[in-house]
């Protein structure tokens, strides 16, 4: 059995592979699919929220690229799926450079294989909680020039980082390396001010992830807003997932109700 096959035979659900299930991917196991199905039944809007989270990533990259950003650092990039950062960036600039970062073996190996022939893109097998291992990595130093504006993406990963890891300090360390004109995009799950039906759903999701290899950490609007310190939020500000969609009118009523998370983009002045 090769390494990739071994990775796909895990008996314990994996958070990266669960996300892959919700996005309609095929890099997942039966255990992942079974847990994902239970989550869909008890919290049907969670998988829709995962899709909106991915949509926010794409919107943020389009926005940054339209402002002239041609180099991106994507922390916790996950398993490749349709509409990856480098593909979106290339629509604006064929020479755009992207460094993906993930410590999940399957995410790293899958991405490495898919990116092997692209000299402008790489993935690091590194832990974003150790900024130095990312920022000082030879491949980061080769592809990204931090004296110029960079698009820093921290989307869909902070909900797996606990308070003991001091996520605010981690984000600040990365942000301090960004030059004027850079952008920071963040998404984070939250249970702020939810109606009873959504609160019940997110409670079910948190409980379900107790069976996975990583657990969920929910955070308040104020805590997430603090992560943008040193930047200026661009319109529409720090908002719920559906409100960053450029085609809000095209969203279904169910998608519009997926409001258990915050997303935002800040510009470094």
PDB file of N, CA and C in Angstrom, residues 9-76:
ATOM      1  N   UNK A   9      -7.165   5.624   4.028  1.00  0.00           N
ATOM      2  CA  UNK A   9      -7.776   4.515   4.731  1.00  0.00           C
ATOM      3  C   UNK A   9      -7.918   4.772   6.227  1.00  0.00           C
ATOM      4  N   UNK A  10      -7.855   6.021   6.634  1.00  0.00           N
ATOM      5  CA  UNK A  10      -7.972   6.332   8.045  1.00  0.00           C
ATOM      6  C   UNK A  10      -9.355   6.004   8.583  1.00  0.00           C
ATOM      7  N   UNK A  11      -9.393   5.431   9.778  1.00  0.00           N
ATOM      8  CA  UNK A  11     -10.673   5.096  10.402  1.00  0.00           C
ATOM      9  C   UNK A  11     -11.278   6.292  11.129  1.00  0.00           C
ATOM     10  N   UNK A  12     -10.472   7.295  11.440  1.00  0.00           N
ATOM     11  CA  UNK A  12     -10.940   8.461  12.184  1.00  0.00           C
ATOM     12  C   UNK A  12     -11.171   9.617  11.214  1.00  0.00           C
ATOM     13  N   UNK A  13     -12.361  10.230  11.242  1.00  0.00           N
ATOM     14  CA  UNK A  13     -12.614  11.357  10.345  1.00  0.00           C
ATOM     15  C   UNK A  13     -11.579  12.466  10.528  1.00  0.00           C
ATOM     16  N   UNK A  14     -11.256  13.110   9.429  1.00  0.00           N
ATOM     17  CA  UNK A  14     -10.233  14.149   9.391  1.00  0.00           C
ATOM     18  C   UNK A  14     -10.871  15.455   8.959  1.00  0.00           C
ATOM     19  N   UNK A  15     -10.527  16.558   9.626  1.00  0.00           N
ATOM     20  CA  UNK A  15     -11.194  17.834   9.367  1.00  0.00           C
ATOM     21  C   UNK A  15     -10.994  18.319   7.936  1.00  0.00           C
ATOM     22  N   UNK A  16      -9.786  18.145   7.389  1.00  0.00           N
ATOM     23  CA  UNK A  16      -9.538  18.581   6.009  1.00  0.00           C
ATOM     24  C   UNK A  16     -10.365  17.759   5.031  1.00  0.00           C
ATOM     25  N   UNK A  17     -10.455  16.451   5.283  1.00  0.00           N
ATOM     26  CA  UNK A  17     -11.233  15.599   4.385  1.00  0.00           C
ATOM     27  C   UNK A  17     -12.730  15.833   4.535  1.00  0.00           C
ATOM     28  N   UNK A  18     -13.185  16.178   5.756  1.00  0.00           N
ATOM     29  CA  UNK A  18     -14.595  16.532   5.929  1.00  0.00           C
ATOM     30  C   UNK A  18     -14.946  17.755   5.094  1.00  0.00           C
ATOM     31  N   UNK A  19     -14.075  18.745   5.107  1.00  0.00           N
ATOM     32  CA  UNK A  19     -14.283  19.950   4.298  1.00  0.00           C
ATOM     33  C   UNK A  19     -14.352  19.572   2.821  1.00  0.00           C
ATOM     34  N   UNK A  20     -13.494  18.633   2.430  1.00  0.00           N
ATOM     35  CA  UNK A  20     -13.493  18.152   1.055  1.00  0.00           C
ATOM     36  C   UNK A  20     -14.835  17.519   0.707  1.00  0.00           C
ATOM     37  N   UNK A  21     -15.405  16.746   1.643  1.00  0.00           N
ATOM     38  CA  UNK A  21     -16.733  16.146   1.407  1.00  0.00           C
ATOM     39  C   UNK A  21     -17.768  17.236   1.184  1.00  0.00           C
ATOM     40  N   UNK A  22     -17.788  18.247   2.057  1.00  0.00           N
ATOM     41  CA  UNK A  22     -18.783  19.312   1.964  1.00  0.00           C
ATOM     42  C   UNK A  22     -18.658  20.088   0.653  1.00  0.00           C
ATOM     43  N   UNK A  23     -17.433  20.129   0.094  1.00  0.00           N
ATOM     44  CA  UNK A  23     -17.222  20.854  -1.159  1.00  0.00           C
ATOM     45  C   UNK A  23     -17.418  19.962  -2.379  1.00  0.00           C
ATOM     46  N   UNK A  24     -17.784  18.699  -2.146  1.00  0.00           N
ATOM     47  CA  UNK A  24     -18.028  17.799  -3.263  1.00  0.00           C
ATOM     48  C   UNK A  24     -16.780  17.160  -3.824  1.00  0.00           C
ATOM     49  N   UNK A  25     -15.698  17.112  -3.032  1.00  0.00           N
ATOM     50  CA  UNK A  25     -14.452  16.522  -3.488  1.00  0.00           C
ATOM     51  C   UNK A  25     -14.430  15.012  -3.348  1.00  0.00           C
ATOM     52  N   UNK A  26     -13.308  14.401  -3.740  1.00  0.00           N
ATOM     53  CA  UNK A  26     -13.196  12.944  -3.675  1.00  0.00           C
ATOM     54  C   UNK A  26     -11.959  12.480  -2.925  1.00  0.00           C
ATOM     55  N   UNK A  27     -11.317  13.381  -2.191  1.00  0.00           N
ATOM     56  CA  UNK A  27     -10.157  13.014  -1.382  1.00  0.00           C
ATOM     57  C   UNK A  27     -10.613  12.781   0.058  1.00  0.00           C
ATOM     58  N   UNK A  28     -11.418  11.743   0.268  1.00  0.00           N
ATOM     59  CA  UNK A  28     -11.979  11.482   1.594  1.00  0.00           C
ATOM     60  C   UNK A  28     -12.252   9.993   1.745  1.00  0.00           C
ATOM     61  N   UNK A  29     -12.535   9.590   2.975  1.00  0.00           N
ATOM     62  CA  UNK A  29     -12.745   8.177   3.284  1.00  0.00           C
ATOM     63  C   UNK A  29     -14.206   7.915   3.650  1.00  0.00           C
ATOM     64  N   UNK A  30     -14.528   6.649   3.804  1.00  0.00           N
ATOM     65  CA  UNK A  30     -15.880   6.281   4.207  1.00  0.00           C
ATOM     66  C   UNK A  30     -16.214   6.869   5.578  1.00  0.00           C
ATOM     67  N   UNK A  31     -15.226   6.863   6.481  1.00  0.00           N
ATOM     68  CA  UNK A  31     -15.455   7.436   7.813  1.00  0.00           C
ATOM     69  C   UNK A  31     -15.778   8.923   7.715  1.00  0.00           C
ATOM     70  N   UNK A  32     -15.075   9.633   6.830  1.00  0.00           N
ATOM     71  CA  UNK A  32     -15.355  11.058   6.620  1.00  0.00           C
ATOM     72  C   UNK A  32     -16.766  11.258   6.085  1.00  0.00           C
ATOM     73  N   UNK A  33     -17.118  10.447   5.098  1.00  0.00           N
ATOM     74  CA  UNK A  33     -18.430  10.604   4.455  1.00  0.00           C
ATOM     75  C   UNK A  33     -19.565  10.269   5.414  1.00  0.00           C
ATOM     76  N   UNK A  34     -19.362   9.289   6.269  1.00  0.00           N
ATOM     77  CA  UNK A  34     -20.402   8.930   7.226  1.00  0.00           C
ATOM     78  C   UNK A  34     -20.638  10.055   8.230  1.00  0.00           C
ATOM     79  N   UNK A  35     -19.538  10.633   8.740  1.00  0.00           N
ATOM     80  CA  UNK A  35     -19.695  11.737   9.689  1.00  0.00           C
ATOM     81  C   UNK A  35     -20.286  12.958   8.992  1.00  0.00           C
ATOM     82  N   UNK A  36     -19.839  13.230   7.777  1.00  0.00           N
ATOM     83  CA  UNK A  36     -20.378  14.367   7.025  1.00  0.00           C
ATOM     84  C   UNK A  36     -21.881  14.211   6.810  1.00  0.00           C
ATOM     85  N   UNK A  37     -22.321  12.995   6.543  1.00  0.00           N
ATOM     86  CA  UNK A  37     -23.744  12.757   6.332  1.00  0.00           C
ATOM     87  C   UNK A  37     -24.531  12.995   7.612  1.00  0.00           C
ATOM     88  N   UNK A  38     -23.966  12.586   8.741  1.00  0.00           N
ATOM     89  CA  UNK A  38     -24.649  12.836  10.022  1.00  0.00           C
ATOM     90  C   UNK A  38     -24.729  14.335  10.297  1.00  0.00           C
ATOM     91  N   UNK A  39     -23.667  15.054   9.966  1.00  0.00           N
ATOM     92  CA  UNK A  39     -23.675  16.505  10.168  1.00  0.00           C
ATOM     93  C   UNK A  39     -24.715  17.156   9.258  1.00  0.00           C
ATOM     94  N   UNK A  40     -24.786  16.705   8.023  1.00  0.00           N
ATOM     95  CA  UNK A  40     -25.755  17.281   7.085  1.00  0.00           C
ATOM     96  C   UNK A  40     -27.186  17.086   7.580  1.00  0.00           C
ATOM     97  N   UNK A  41     -27.451  15.949   8.205  1.00  0.00           N
ATOM     98  CA  UNK A  41     -28.799  15.679   8.694  1.00  0.00           C
ATOM     99  C   UNK A  41     -29.135  16.506   9.917  1.00  0.00           C
ATOM    100  N   UNK A  42     -28.169  16.667  10.832  1.00  0.00           N
ATOM    101  CA  UNK A  42     -28.443  17.408  12.062  1.00  0.00           C
ATOM    102  C   UNK A  42     -28.231  18.908  11.900  1.00  0.00           C
ATOM    103  N   UNK A  43     -27.398  19.297  10.924  1.00  0.00           N
ATOM    104  CA  UNK A  43     -27.092  20.719  10.713  1.00  0.00           C
ATOM    105  C   UNK A  43     -26.937  20.964   9.217  1.00  0.00           C
ATOM    106  N   UNK A  44     -28.053  20.945   8.486  1.00  0.00           N
ATOM    107  CA  UNK A  44     -27.980  21.008   7.019  1.00  0.00           C
ATOM    108  C   UNK A  44     -27.312  22.260   6.473  1.00  0.00           C
ATOM    109  N   UNK A  45     -27.323  23.341   7.243  1.00  0.00           N
ATOM    110  CA  UNK A  45     -26.728  24.567   6.718  1.00  0.00           C
ATOM    111  C   UNK A  45     -25.220  24.645   6.924  1.00  0.00           C
ATOM    112  N   UNK A  46     -24.648  23.688   7.685  1.00  0.00           N
ATOM    113  CA  UNK A  46     -23.202  23.711   7.891  1.00  0.00           C
ATOM    114  C   UNK A  46     -22.459  23.453   6.581  1.00  0.00           C
ATOM    115  N   UNK A  47     -22.916  22.478   5.805  1.00  0.00           N
ATOM    116  CA  UNK A  47     -22.244  22.202   4.534  1.00  0.00           C
ATOM    117  C   UNK A  47     -22.423  23.364   3.565  1.00  0.00           C
ATOM    118  N   UNK A  48     -23.581  24.021   3.613  1.00  0.00           N
ATOM    119  CA  UNK A  48     -23.770  25.226   2.802  1.00  0.00           C
ATOM    120  C   UNK A  48     -22.819  26.321   3.253  1.00  0.00           C
ATOM    121  N   UNK A  49     -22.615  26.408   4.568  1.00  0.00           N
ATOM    122  CA  UNK A  49     -21.665  27.387   5.094  1.00  0.00           C
ATOM    123  C   UNK A  49     -20.257  27.106   4.614  1.00  0.00           C
ATOM    124  N   UNK A  50     -19.891  25.817   4.517  1.00  0.00           N
ATOM    125  CA  UNK A  50     -18.566  25.457   4.000  1.00  0.00           C
ATOM    126  C   UNK A  50     -18.410  25.932   2.565  1.00  0.00           C
ATOM    127  N   UNK A  51     -19.467  25.778   1.790  1.00  0.00           N
ATOM    128  CA  UNK A  51     -19.409  26.229   0.396  1.00  0.00           C
ATOM    129  C   UNK A  51     -19.322  27.750   0.312  1.00  0.00           C
ATOM    130  N   UNK A  52     -20.046  28.454   1.196  1.00  0.00           N
ATOM    131  CA  UNK A  52     -19.963  29.916   1.212  1.00  0.00           C
ATOM    132  C   UNK A  52     -18.590  30.387   1.680  1.00  0.00           C
ATOM    133  N   UNK A  53     -17.983  29.624   2.585  1.00  0.00           N
ATOM    134  CA  UNK A  53     -16.637  29.955   3.031  1.00  0.00           C
ATOM    135  C   UNK A  53     -15.668  29.881   1.856  1.00  0.00           C
ATOM    136  N   UNK A  54     -15.810  28.839   1.051  1.00  0.00           N
ATOM    137  CA  UNK A  54     -14.957  28.700  -0.125  1.00  0.00           C
ATOM    138  C   UNK A  54     -15.242  29.810  -1.131  1.00  0.00           C
ATOM    139  N   UNK A  55     -16.514  30.176  -1.256  1.00  0.00           N
ATOM    140  CA  UNK A  55     -16.886  31.273  -2.143  1.00  0.00           C
ATOM    141  C   UNK A  55     -16.249  32.580  -1.682  1.00  0.00           C
ATOM    142  N   UNK A  56     -16.210  32.788  -0.349  1.00  0.00           N
ATOM    143  CA  UNK A  56     -15.567  33.995   0.179  1.00  0.00           C
ATOM    144  C   UNK A  56     -14.092  34.021  -0.200  1.00  0.00           C
ATOM    145  N   UNK A  57     -13.417  32.874  -0.100  1.00  0.00           N
ATOM    146  CA  UNK A  57     -12.007  32.821  -0.483  1.00  0.00           C
ATOM    147  C   UNK A  57     -11.827  33.279  -1.919  1.00  0.00           C
ATOM    148  N   UNK A  58     -12.655  32.763  -2.791  1.00  0.00           N
ATOM    149  CA  UNK A  58     -12.541  33.143  -4.203  1.00  0.00           C
ATOM    150  C   UNK A  58     -12.823  34.625  -4.401  1.00  0.00           C
ATOM    151  N   UNK A  59     -13.865  35.124  -3.720  1.00  0.00           N
ATOM    152  CA  UNK A  59     -14.199  36.550  -3.830  1.00  0.00           C
ATOM    153  C   UNK A  59     -13.041  37.419  -3.343  1.00  0.00           C
ATOM    154  N   UNK A  60     -12.437  37.004  -2.224  1.00  0.00           N
ATOM    155  CA  UNK A  60     -11.340  37.787  -1.657  1.00  0.00           C
ATOM    156  C   UNK A  60     -10.147  37.819  -2.597  1.00  0.00           C
ATOM    157  N   UNK A  61      -9.837  36.687  -3.212  1.00  0.00           N
ATOM    158  CA  UNK A  61      -8.706  36.645  -4.147  1.00  0.00           C
ATOM    159  C   UNK A  61      -9.002  37.502  -5.370  1.00  0.00           C
ATOM    160  N   UNK A  62     -10.210  37.399  -5.902  1.00  0.00           N
ATOM    161  CA  UNK A  62     -10.582  38.253  -7.038  1.00  0.00           C
ATOM    162  C   UNK A  62     -10.425  39.725  -6.660  1.00  0.00           C
ATOM    163  N   UNK A  63     -10.920  40.077  -5.473  1.00  0.00           N
ATOM    164  CA  UNK A  63     -10.841  41.467  -5.032  1.00  0.00           C
ATOM    165  C   UNK A  63      -9.386  41.925  -4.930  1.00  0.00           C
ATOM    166  N   UNK A  64      -8.560  41.131  -4.248  1.00  0.00           N
ATOM    167  CA  UNK A  64      -7.155  41.515  -4.064  1.00  0.00           C
ATOM    168  C   UNK A  64      -6.432  41.625  -5.408  1.00  0.00           C
ATOM    169  N   UNK A  65      -6.665  40.651  -6.274  1.00  0.00           N
ATOM    170  CA  UNK A  65      -6.000  40.665  -7.577  1.00  0.00           C
ATOM    171  C   UNK A  65      -6.423  41.886  -8.390  1.00  0.00           C
ATOM    172  N   UNK A  66      -7.696  42.272  -8.258  1.00  0.00           N
ATOM    173  CA  UNK A  66      -8.173  43.456  -8.964  1.00  0.00           C
ATOM    174  C   UNK A  66      -7.513  44.730  -8.453  1.00  0.00           C
ATOM    175  N   UNK A  67      -7.008  44.679  -7.213  1.00  0.00           N
ATOM    176  CA  UNK A  67      -6.297  45.823  -6.648  1.00  0.00           C
ATOM    177  C   UNK A  67      -4.801  45.787  -6.988  1.00  0.00           C
ATOM    178  N   UNK A  68      -4.394  44.783  -7.753  1.00  0.00           N
ATOM    179  CA  UNK A  68      -3.005  44.694  -8.184  1.00  0.00           C
ATOM    180  C   UNK A  68      -2.152  43.685  -7.431  1.00  0.00           C
ATOM    181  N   UNK A  69      -2.741  42.955  -6.486  1.00  0.00           N
ATOM    182  CA  UNK A  69      -1.969  41.954  -5.746  1.00  0.00           C
ATOM    183  C   UNK A  69      -1.624  40.796  -6.686  1.00  0.00           C
ATOM    184  N   UNK A  70      -0.348  40.449  -6.741  1.00  0.00           N
ATOM    185  CA  UNK A  70       0.086  39.371  -7.625  1.00  0.00           C
ATOM    186  C   UNK A  70       0.905  38.308  -6.887  1.00  0.00           C
ATOM    187  N   UNK A  71       0.831  38.322  -5.535  1.00  0.00           N
ATOM    188  CA  UNK A  71       1.479  37.275  -4.757  1.00  0.00           C
ATOM    189  C   UNK A  71       0.639  37.021  -3.502  1.00  0.00           C
ATOM    190  N   UNK A  72       0.466  35.732  -3.189  1.00  0.00           N
ATOM    191  CA  UNK A  72      -0.459  35.325  -2.139  1.00  0.00           C
ATOM    192  C   UNK A  72       0.188  34.278  -1.241  1.00  0.00           C
ATOM    193  N   UNK A  73      -0.150  34.362   0.057  1.00  0.00           N
ATOM    194  CA  UNK A  73       0.241  33.360   1.042  1.00  0.00           C
ATOM    195  C   UNK A  73      -1.038  32.813   1.637  1.00  0.00           C
ATOM    196  N   UNK A  74      -1.309  31.521   1.396  1.00  0.00           N
ATOM    197  CA  UNK A  74      -2.568  30.886   1.807  1.00  0.00           C
ATOM    198  C   UNK A  74      -2.275  29.903   2.935  1.00  0.00           C
ATOM    199  N   UNK A  75      -2.638  30.280   4.160  1.00  0.00           N
ATOM    200  CA  UNK A  75      -2.357  29.465   5.336  1.00  0.00           C
ATOM    201  C   UNK A  75      -3.499  28.483   5.599  1.00  0.00           C
ATOM    202  N   UNK A  76      -3.154  27.212   5.782  1.00  0.00           N
ATOM    203  CA  UNK A  76      -4.188  26.195   5.967  1.00  0.00           C
ATOM    204  C   UNK A  76      -4.981  25.997   4.700  1.00  0.00           C
TER     205      UNK A  76
END
